[in-house]
Every structure is written in C-alpha cells, then in structure tokens.
C-alpha cells in the first residue's frame, strides 16, 4: 500500500494552517503569495478566501 506524503503549511496572509499533499517524501516546500513562471506547485485557498502557492523543491 502506498502512503501519501503531506506537509502542513501556513497561509502567508493570515497564518491559517493547511495540509498539502507532496509529490514525494524528500520534497521541500516554499510558500509564496504569487505564482511564478515555472516550477511544480499547488494552489491553496484558505477559509478566509486567500489564495497562495506552495512550490515543491
């Protein structure tokens, strides 16, 4: 059975915590308020309707 790696991140606007699925267990994450031109990422929207991007390094 395959497990899904997750990491908890904080909204850069209000600090609300969210759990994000990772593409692999050895991945570092960077939280950004804006989208970049390249890179693997996921978009998160908190309950306060703030959108932010989590990049996988």
mmCIF file of C-alpha atoms in Angstrom:
data_model
loop_
_atom_site.group_PDB
_atom_site.id
_atom_site.type_symbol
_atom_site.label_atom_id
_atom_site.label_comp_id
_atom_site.label_asym_id
_atom_site.label_seq_id
_atom_site.Cartn_x
_atom_site.Cartn_y
_atom_site.Cartn_z
ATOM 1 C CA UNK A 1 0.000 0.000 0.000
ATOM 2 C CA UNK A 2 1.373 3.406 -0.977
ATOM 3 C CA UNK A 3 1.253 6.257 1.536
ATOM 4 C CA UNK A 4 0.785 9.881 0.568
ATOM 5 C CA UNK A 5 3.338 12.319 1.966
ATOM 6 C CA UNK A 6 1.849 15.538 3.360
ATOM 7 C CA UNK A 7 3.195 18.692 4.938
ATOM 8 C CA UNK A 8 1.428 21.367 6.952
ATOM 9 C CA UNK A 9 1.855 24.929 5.664
ATOM 10 C CA UNK A 10 0.632 28.344 6.865
ATOM 11 C CA UNK A 11 -1.232 30.927 4.816
ATOM 12 C CA UNK A 12 1.174 33.872 4.308
ATOM 13 C CA UNK A 13 -1.759 36.301 4.650
ATOM 14 C CA UNK A 14 -3.472 35.156 7.866
ATOM 15 C CA UNK A 15 -1.472 32.197 9.230
ATOM 16 C CA UNK A 16 -4.224 29.588 8.870
ATOM 17 C CA UNK A 17 -2.741 26.076 8.619
ATOM 18 C CA UNK A 18 -3.414 23.693 5.703
ATOM 19 C CA UNK A 19 -2.231 20.192 4.844
ATOM 20 C CA UNK A 20 -0.700 19.793 1.369
ATOM 21 C CA UNK A 21 -0.014 16.519 -0.470
ATOM 22 C CA UNK A 22 3.584 16.228 -1.656
ATOM 23 C CA UNK A 23 4.860 14.570 -4.848
ATOM 24 C CA UNK A 24 7.468 12.713 -2.737
ATOM 25 C CA UNK A 25 8.646 12.335 0.847
ATOM 26 C CA UNK A 26 12.007 14.104 0.338
ATOM 27 C CA UNK A 27 10.479 17.303 -1.097
ATOM 28 C CA UNK A 28 10.974 20.739 0.455
ATOM 29 C CA UNK A 29 8.194 23.317 0.132
ATOM 30 C CA UNK A 30 8.197 27.088 -0.360
ATOM 31 C CA UNK A 31 5.033 29.127 0.291
ATOM 32 C CA UNK A 32 4.547 32.166 -1.949
ATOM 33 C CA UNK A 33 1.883 34.890 -2.221
ATOM 34 C CA UNK A 34 2.158 34.956 -6.019
ATOM 35 C CA UNK A 35 2.589 32.463 -8.828
ATOM 36 C CA UNK A 36 5.971 32.014 -10.527
ATOM 37 C CA UNK A 37 6.620 31.461 -14.223
ATOM 38 C CA UNK A 38 7.825 27.864 -13.729
ATOM 39 C CA UNK A 39 8.146 25.053 -11.218
ATOM 40 C CA UNK A 40 5.934 22.349 -9.771
ATOM 41 C CA UNK A 41 3.340 23.756 -7.378
ATOM 42 C CA UNK A 42 -0.169 23.509 -5.977
ATOM 43 C CA UNK A 43 -2.603 26.338 -5.240
ATOM 44 C CA UNK A 44 -4.223 26.585 -1.803
ATOM 45 C CA UNK A 45 -7.192 28.743 -0.740
ATOM 46 C CA UNK A 46 -7.812 29.152 2.989
ATOM 47 C CA UNK A 47 -11.191 29.684 4.669
ATOM 48 C CA UNK A 48 -10.548 33.462 4.626
ATOM 49 C CA UNK A 49 -10.503 33.222 0.776
ATOM 50 C CA UNK A 50 -6.756 33.942 0.498
ATOM 51 C CA UNK A 51 -5.047 32.129 -2.381
ATOM 52 C CA UNK A 52 -1.378 31.205 -2.220
ATOM 53 C CA UNK A 53 1.028 28.853 -3.964
ATOM 54 C CA UNK A 54 3.087 26.031 -2.496
ATOM 55 C CA UNK A 55 6.157 25.137 -4.598
ATOM 56 C CA UNK A 56 7.921 21.791 -4.417
ATOM 57 C CA UNK A 57 11.735 21.927 -4.453
#
